[in-house]
mmCIF file of C-alpha atoms in Angstrom:
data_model
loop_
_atom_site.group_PDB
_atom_site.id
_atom_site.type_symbol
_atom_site.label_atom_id
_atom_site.label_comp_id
_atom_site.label_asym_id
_atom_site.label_seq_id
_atom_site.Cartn_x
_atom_site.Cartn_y
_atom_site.Cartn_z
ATOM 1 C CA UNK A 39 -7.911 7.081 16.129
ATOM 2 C CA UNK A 40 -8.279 6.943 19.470
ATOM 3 C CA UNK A 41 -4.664 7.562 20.530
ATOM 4 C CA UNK A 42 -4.862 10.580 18.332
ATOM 5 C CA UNK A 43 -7.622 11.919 19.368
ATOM 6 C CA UNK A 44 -7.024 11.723 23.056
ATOM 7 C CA UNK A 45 -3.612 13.824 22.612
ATOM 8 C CA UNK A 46 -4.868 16.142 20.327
ATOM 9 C CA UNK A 47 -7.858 16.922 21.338
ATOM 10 C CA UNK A 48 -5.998 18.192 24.954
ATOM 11 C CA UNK A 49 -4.579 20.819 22.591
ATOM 12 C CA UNK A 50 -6.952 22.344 20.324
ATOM 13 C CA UNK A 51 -10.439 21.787 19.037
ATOM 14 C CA UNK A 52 -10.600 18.141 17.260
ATOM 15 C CA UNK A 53 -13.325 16.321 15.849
ATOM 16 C CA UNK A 54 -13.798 12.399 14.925
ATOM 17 C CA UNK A 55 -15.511 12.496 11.545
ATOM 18 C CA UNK A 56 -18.827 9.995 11.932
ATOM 19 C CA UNK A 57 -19.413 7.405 8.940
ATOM 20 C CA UNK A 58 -19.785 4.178 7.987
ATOM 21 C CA UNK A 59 -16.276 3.376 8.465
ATOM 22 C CA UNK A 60 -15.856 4.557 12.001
ATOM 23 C CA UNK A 61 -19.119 2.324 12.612
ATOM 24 C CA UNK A 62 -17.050 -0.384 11.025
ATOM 25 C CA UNK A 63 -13.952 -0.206 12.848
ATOM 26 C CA UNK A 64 -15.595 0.440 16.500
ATOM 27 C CA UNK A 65 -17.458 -3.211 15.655
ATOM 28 C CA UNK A 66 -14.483 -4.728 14.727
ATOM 29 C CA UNK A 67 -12.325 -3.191 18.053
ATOM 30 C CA UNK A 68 -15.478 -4.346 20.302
ATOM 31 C CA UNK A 69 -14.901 -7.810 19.232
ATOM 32 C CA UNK A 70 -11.306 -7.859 19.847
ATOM 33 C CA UNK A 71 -9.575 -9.036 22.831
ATOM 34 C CA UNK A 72 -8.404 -7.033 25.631
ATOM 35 C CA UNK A 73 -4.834 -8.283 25.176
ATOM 36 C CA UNK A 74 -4.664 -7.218 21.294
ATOM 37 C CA UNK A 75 -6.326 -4.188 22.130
ATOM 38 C CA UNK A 76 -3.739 -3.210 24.655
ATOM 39 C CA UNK A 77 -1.141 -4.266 22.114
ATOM 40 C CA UNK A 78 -2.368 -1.770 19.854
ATOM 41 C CA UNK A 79 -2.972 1.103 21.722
ATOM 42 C CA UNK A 80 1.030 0.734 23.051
ATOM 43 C CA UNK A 81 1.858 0.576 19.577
ATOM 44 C CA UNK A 82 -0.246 3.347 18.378
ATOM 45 C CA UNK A 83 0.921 6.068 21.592
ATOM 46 C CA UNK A 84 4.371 4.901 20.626
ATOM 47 C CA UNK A 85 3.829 6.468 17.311
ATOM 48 C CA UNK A 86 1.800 9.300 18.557
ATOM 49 C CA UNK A 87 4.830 11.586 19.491
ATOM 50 C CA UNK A 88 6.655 11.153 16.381
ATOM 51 C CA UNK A 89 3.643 12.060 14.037
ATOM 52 C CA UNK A 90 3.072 15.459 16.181
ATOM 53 C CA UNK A 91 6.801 16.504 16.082
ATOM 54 C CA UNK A 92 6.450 15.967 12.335
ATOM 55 C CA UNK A 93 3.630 17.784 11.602
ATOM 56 C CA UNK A 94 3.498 20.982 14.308
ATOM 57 C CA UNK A 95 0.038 21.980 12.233
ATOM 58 C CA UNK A 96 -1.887 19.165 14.664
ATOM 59 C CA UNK A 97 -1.087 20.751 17.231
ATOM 60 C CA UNK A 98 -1.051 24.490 16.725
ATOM 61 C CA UNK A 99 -3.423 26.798 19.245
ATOM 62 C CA UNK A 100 -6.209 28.038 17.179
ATOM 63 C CA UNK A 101 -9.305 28.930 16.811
ATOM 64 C CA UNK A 102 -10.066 26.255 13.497
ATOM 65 C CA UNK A 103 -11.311 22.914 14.058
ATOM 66 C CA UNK A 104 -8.903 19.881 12.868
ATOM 67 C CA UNK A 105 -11.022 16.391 12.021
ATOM 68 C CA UNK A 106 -10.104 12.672 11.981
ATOM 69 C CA UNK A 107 -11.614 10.576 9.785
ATOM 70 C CA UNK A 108 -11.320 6.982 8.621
ATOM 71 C CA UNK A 109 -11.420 6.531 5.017
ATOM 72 C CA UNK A 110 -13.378 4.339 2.852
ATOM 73 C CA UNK A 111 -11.683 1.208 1.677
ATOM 74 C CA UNK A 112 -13.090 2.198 -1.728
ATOM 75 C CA UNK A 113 -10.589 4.981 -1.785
ATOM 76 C CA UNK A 114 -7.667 2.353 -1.810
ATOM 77 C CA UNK A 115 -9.093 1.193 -5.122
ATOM 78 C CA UNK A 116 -8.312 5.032 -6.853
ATOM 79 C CA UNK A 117 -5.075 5.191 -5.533
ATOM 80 C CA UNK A 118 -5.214 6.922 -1.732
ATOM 81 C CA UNK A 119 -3.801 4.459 0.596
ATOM 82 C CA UNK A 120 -4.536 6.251 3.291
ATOM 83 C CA UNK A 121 -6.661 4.633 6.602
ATOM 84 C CA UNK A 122 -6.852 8.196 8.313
ATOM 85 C CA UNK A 123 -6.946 11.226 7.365
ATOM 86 C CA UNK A 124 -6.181 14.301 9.272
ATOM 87 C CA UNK A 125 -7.528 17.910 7.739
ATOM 88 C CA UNK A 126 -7.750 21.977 9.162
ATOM 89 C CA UNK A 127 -10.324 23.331 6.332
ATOM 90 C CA UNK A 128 -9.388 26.607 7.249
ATOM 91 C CA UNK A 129 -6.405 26.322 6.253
ATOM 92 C CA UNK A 130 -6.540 23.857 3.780
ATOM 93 C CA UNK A 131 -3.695 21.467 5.114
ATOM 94 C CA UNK A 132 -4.700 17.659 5.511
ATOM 95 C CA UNK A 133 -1.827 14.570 6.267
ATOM 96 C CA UNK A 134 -2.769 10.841 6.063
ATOM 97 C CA UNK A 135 -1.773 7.693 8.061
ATOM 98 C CA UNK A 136 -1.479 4.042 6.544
ATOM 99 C CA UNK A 137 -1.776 1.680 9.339
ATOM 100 C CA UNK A 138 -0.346 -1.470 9.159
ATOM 101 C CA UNK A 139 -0.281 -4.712 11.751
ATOM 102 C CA UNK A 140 2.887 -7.023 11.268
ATOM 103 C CA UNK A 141 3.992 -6.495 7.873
ATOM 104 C CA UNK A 142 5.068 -4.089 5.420
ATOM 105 C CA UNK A 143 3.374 -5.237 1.836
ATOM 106 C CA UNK A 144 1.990 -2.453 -0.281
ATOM 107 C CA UNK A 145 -0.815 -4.387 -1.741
ATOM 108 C CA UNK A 146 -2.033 -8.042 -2.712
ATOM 109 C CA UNK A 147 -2.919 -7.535 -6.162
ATOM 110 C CA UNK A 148 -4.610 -10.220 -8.376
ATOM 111 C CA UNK A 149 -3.504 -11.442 -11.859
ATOM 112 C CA UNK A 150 -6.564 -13.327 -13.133
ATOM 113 C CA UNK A 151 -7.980 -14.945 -16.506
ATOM 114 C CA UNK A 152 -9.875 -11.337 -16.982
ATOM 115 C CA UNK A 153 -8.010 -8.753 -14.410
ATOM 116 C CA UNK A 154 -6.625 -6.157 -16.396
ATOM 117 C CA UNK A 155 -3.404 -5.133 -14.151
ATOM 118 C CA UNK A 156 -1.460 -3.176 -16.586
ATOM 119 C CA UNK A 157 -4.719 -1.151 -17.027
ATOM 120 C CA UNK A 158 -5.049 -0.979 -13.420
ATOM 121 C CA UNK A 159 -1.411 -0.312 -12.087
ATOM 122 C CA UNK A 160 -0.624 2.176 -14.967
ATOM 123 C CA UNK A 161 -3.348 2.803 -17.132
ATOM 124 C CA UNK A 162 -2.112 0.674 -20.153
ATOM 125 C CA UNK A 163 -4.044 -1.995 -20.879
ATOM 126 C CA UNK A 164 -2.526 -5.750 -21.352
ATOM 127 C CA UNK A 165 -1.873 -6.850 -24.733
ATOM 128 C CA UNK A 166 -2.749 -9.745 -26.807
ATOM 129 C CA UNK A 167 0.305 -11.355 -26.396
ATOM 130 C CA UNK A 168 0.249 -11.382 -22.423
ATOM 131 C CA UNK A 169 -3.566 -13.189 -22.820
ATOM 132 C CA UNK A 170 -2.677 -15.491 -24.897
ATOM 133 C CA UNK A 171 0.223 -16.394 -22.779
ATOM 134 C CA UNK A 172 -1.603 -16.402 -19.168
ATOM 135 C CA UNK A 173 -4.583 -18.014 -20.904
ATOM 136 C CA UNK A 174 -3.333 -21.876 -20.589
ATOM 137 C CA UNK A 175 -2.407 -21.386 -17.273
ATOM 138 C CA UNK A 176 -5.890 -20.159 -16.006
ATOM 139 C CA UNK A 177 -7.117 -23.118 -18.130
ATOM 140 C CA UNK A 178 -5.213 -25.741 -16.053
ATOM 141 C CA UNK A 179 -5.998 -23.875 -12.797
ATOM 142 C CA UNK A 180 -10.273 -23.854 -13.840
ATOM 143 C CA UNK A 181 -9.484 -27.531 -14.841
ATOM 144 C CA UNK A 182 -8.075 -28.358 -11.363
ATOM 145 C CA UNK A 183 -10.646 -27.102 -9.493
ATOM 146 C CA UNK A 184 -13.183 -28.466 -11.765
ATOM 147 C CA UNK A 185 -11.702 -31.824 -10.226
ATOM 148 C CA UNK A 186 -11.867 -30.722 -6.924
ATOM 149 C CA UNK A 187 -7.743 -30.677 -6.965
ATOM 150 C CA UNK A 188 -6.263 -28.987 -3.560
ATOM 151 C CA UNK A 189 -3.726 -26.566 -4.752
ATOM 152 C CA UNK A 190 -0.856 -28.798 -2.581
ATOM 153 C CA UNK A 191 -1.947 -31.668 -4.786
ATOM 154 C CA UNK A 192 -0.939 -29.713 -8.166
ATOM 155 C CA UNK A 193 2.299 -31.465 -9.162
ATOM 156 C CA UNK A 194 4.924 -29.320 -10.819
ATOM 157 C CA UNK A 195 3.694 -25.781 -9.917
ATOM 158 C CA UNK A 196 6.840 -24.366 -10.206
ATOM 159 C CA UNK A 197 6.784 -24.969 -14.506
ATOM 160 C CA UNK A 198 2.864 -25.327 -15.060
ATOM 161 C CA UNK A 199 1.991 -21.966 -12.693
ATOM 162 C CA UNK A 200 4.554 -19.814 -11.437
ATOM 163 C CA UNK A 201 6.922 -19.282 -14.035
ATOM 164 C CA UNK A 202 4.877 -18.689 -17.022
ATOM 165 C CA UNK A 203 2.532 -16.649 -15.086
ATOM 166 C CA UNK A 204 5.766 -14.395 -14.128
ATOM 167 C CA UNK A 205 7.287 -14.854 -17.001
ATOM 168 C CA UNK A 206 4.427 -13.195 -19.043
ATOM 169 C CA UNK A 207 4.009 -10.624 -16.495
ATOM 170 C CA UNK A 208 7.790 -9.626 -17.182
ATOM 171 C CA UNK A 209 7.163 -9.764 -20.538
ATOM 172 C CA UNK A 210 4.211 -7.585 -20.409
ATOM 173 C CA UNK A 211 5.604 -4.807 -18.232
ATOM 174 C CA UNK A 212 8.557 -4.961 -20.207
ATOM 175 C CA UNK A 213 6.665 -4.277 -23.558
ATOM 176 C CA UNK A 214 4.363 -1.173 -21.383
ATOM 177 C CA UNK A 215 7.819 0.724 -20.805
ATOM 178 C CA UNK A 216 8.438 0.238 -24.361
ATOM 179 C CA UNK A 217 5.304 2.249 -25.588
ATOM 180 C CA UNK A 218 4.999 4.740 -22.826
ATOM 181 C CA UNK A 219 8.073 6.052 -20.532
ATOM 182 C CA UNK A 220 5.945 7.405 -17.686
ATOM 183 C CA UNK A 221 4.692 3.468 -16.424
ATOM 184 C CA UNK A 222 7.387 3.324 -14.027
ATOM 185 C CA UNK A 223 6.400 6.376 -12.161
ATOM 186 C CA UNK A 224 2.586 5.392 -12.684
ATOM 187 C CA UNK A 225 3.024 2.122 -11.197
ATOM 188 C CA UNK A 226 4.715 3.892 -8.102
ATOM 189 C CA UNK A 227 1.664 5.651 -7.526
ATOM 190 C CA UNK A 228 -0.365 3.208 -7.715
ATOM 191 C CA UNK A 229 1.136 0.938 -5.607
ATOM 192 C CA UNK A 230 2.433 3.123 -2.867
ATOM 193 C CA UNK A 231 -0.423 6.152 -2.994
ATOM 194 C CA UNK A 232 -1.289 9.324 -5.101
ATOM 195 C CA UNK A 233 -1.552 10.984 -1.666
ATOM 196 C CA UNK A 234 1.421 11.725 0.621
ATOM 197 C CA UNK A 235 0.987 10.108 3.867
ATOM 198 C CA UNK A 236 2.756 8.808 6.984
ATOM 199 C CA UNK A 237 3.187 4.127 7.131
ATOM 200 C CA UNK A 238 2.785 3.581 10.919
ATOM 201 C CA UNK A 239 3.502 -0.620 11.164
ATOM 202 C CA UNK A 240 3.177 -1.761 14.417
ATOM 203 C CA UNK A 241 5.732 -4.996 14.639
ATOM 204 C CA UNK A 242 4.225 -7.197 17.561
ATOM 205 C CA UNK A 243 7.928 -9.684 18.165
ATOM 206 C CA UNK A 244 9.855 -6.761 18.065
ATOM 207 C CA UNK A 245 7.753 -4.971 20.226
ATOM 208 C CA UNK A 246 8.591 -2.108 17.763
ATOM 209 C CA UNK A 247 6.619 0.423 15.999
ATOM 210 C CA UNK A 248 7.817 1.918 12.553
ATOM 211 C CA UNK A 249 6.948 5.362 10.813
ATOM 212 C CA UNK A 250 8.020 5.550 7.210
ATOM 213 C CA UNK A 251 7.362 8.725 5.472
ATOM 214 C CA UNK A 252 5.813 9.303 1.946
ATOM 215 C CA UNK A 253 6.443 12.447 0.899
ATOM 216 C CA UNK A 254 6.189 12.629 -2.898
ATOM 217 C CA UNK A 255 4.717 16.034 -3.583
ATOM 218 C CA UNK A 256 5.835 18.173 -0.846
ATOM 219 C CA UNK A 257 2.776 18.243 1.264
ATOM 220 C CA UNK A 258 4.089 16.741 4.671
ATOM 221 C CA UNK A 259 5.846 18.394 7.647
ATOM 222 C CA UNK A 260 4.763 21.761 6.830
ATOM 223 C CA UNK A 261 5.875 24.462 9.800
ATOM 224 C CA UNK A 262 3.002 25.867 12.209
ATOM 225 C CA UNK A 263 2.976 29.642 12.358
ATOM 226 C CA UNK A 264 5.066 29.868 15.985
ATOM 227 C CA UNK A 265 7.019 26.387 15.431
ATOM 228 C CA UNK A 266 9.090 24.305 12.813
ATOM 229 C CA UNK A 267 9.664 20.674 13.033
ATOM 230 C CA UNK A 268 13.170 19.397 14.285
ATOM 231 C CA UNK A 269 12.991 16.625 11.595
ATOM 232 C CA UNK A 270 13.122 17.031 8.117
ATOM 233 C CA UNK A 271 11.005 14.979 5.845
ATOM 234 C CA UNK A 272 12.514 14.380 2.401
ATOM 235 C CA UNK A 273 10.472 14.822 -0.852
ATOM 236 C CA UNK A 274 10.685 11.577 -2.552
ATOM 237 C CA UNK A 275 11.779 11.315 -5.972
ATOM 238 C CA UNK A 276 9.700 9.186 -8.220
ATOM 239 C CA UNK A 277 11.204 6.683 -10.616
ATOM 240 C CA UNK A 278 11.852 7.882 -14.212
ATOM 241 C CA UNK A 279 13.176 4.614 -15.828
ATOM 242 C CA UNK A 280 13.017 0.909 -15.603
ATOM 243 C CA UNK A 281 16.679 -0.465 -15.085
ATOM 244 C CA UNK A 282 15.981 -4.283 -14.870
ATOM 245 C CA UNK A 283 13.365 -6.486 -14.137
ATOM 246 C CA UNK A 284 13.678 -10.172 -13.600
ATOM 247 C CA UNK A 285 13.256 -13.055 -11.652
ATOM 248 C CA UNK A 286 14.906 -13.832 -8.144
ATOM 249 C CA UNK A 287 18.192 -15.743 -7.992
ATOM 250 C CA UNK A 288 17.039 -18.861 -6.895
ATOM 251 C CA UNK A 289 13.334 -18.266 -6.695
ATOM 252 C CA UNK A 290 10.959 -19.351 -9.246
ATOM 253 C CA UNK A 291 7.759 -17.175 -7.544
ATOM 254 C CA UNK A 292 9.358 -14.026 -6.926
ATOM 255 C CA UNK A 293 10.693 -11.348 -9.469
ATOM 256 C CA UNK A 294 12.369 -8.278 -8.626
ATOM 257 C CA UNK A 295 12.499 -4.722 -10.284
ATOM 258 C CA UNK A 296 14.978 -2.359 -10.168
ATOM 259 C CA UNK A 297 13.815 1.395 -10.927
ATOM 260 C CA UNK A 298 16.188 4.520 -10.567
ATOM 261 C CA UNK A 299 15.576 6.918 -7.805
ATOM 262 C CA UNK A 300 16.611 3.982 -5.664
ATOM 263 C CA UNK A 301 13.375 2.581 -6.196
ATOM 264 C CA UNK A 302 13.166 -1.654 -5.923
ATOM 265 C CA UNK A 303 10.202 -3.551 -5.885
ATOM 266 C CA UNK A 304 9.577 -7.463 -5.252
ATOM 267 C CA UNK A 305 6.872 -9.257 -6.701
ATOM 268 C CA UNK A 306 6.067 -12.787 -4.856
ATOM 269 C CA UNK A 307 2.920 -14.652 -6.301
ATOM 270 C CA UNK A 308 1.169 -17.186 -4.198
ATOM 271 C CA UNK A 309 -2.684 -18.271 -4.154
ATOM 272 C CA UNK A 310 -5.260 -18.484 -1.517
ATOM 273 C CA UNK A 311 -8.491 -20.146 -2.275
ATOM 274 C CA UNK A 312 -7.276 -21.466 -5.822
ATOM 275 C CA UNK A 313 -7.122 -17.220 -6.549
ATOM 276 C CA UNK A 314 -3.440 -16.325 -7.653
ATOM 277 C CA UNK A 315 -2.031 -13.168 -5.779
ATOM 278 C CA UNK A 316 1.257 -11.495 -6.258
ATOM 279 C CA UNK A 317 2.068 -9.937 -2.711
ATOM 280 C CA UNK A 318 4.294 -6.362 -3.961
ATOM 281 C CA UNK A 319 6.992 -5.604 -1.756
ATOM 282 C CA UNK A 320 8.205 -1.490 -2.513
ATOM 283 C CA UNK A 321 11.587 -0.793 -0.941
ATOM 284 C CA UNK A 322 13.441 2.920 -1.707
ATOM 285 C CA UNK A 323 16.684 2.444 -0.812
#
């Protein structure tokens, strides 16, 4: 935000939009070092560039005011991944910016005795079957921690936890394609953003920052009225189809999906704090 501001703001009337999340984030930089600090502002002005020769509407001379404001992480919840947003009211235009530290995961999504994920991710709710299944594997995992069981100390995981877990959750999404066509394309969306938006990750070992580009309904790299970008953003093509989903040669925690479009997703579960997580990978080749 900073970084942003500083080289836009030496261009054309810009604004940093005041709320609680702007209080949030200026706590949390305050308390960081100076080293990670610097780290991150090198990352972020090596990203700076890039996003204006992209979008040419940041930095166009007018008269209209442009604002940058951090988003509420409630909005990650309905679907909008997006940590900034960028808008010109006057011209109704906005772009977003996903910021990410070190890795490239989409989200850390629960599967739970009572989460509803296929009502979440796609608007179907689970069946019956895919309760029933889960439901003697939450059992064991209450019953464990009842005991006071570490989760290192559960023997067998691999049998009693990870592969009926993913094995129902294969089933399951397997039987929500069945009923309704449009899941894969839902389940895009909700993983990866209703919103079109710019991923900047900022890789620390590799002293390398990253911009991947989102553009699913044609709202990104629009031209400026005296100037058009010299890079072309594609329009990405959501998935129409399932083609297979299963689990990972060799791996008994991760399954992968395989979508058209040159969509492919990996699933990995893990826990933390006796919670089970499945950490979604989304690759478009």
């Amino acid at each position: 935000m900073q970084t942003l501001y500083k080289a836009i703001a030496e261009l054309r009337k810009t604004r940093i939009v005041e709320n609680s999340s702007l209080v949030a984030n200026e706590k949390a930089w305050s308390l960081m070092d100076e080293d990670m600090q610097e780290i991150f502002m090198t990352s972020a002005g090596a990203a700076i560039d890039m996003v204006l020769e992209l979008e040419p509407r940041m930095a166009e001379v007018d008269s209209d005011e442009l604002t940058l404001e951090f988003q509420k992480n409630g909005q990650g919840v309905k679907g909008d991944v997006r940590d900034i947003v960028i808008k010109r009211k006057n011209i109704e235009w906005e772009i977003g910016l996903s910021i990410k530290h070190n890795h490239d995961a989409v989200k850390h999504s629960r599967l739970s005795h009572k989460l509803d994920f296929g009502n979440e991710w796609f608007g179907m709710p689970c069946s019956d079957e895919y309760w029933e299944a889960v439901e003697p594997v939450f059992d064991l995992l209450k019953q464990e921690k009842n005991y006071g069981t570490k989760w290192s100390e559960i023997a067998d995981k691999s049998q009693k936890v990870y592969i009926p877990l993913l094995q129902a959750f294969i089933d399951e999404i397997n039987r929500a394609n069945e009923k309704n066509q449009t899941m894969p394309r839902k389940m895009i969306e909700y993983l990866i953003g209703i919103e079109d938006y710019y991923k900047v990750v900022s890789k620390d070992s590799k002293r390398l920052t990253m911009i991947h580009t989102f553009n699913m309904h044609d709202t990104l790299n629009k031209p400026a009225k005296n100037k058009v970008s010299a890079i072309t953003v594609p329009i990405v093509k959501l998935p129409t189809r399932l083609v297979a989903l299963e689990f990972k040669p060799g791996s008994d925690n991760t399954v992968e999906m395989y979508l058209d479009n040159g969509w492919q997703l990996s699933f990995r579960i893990h826990n933390a704090s006796n919670i089970i997580f499945i950490a979604l990978t989304v690759l478009r080749l």
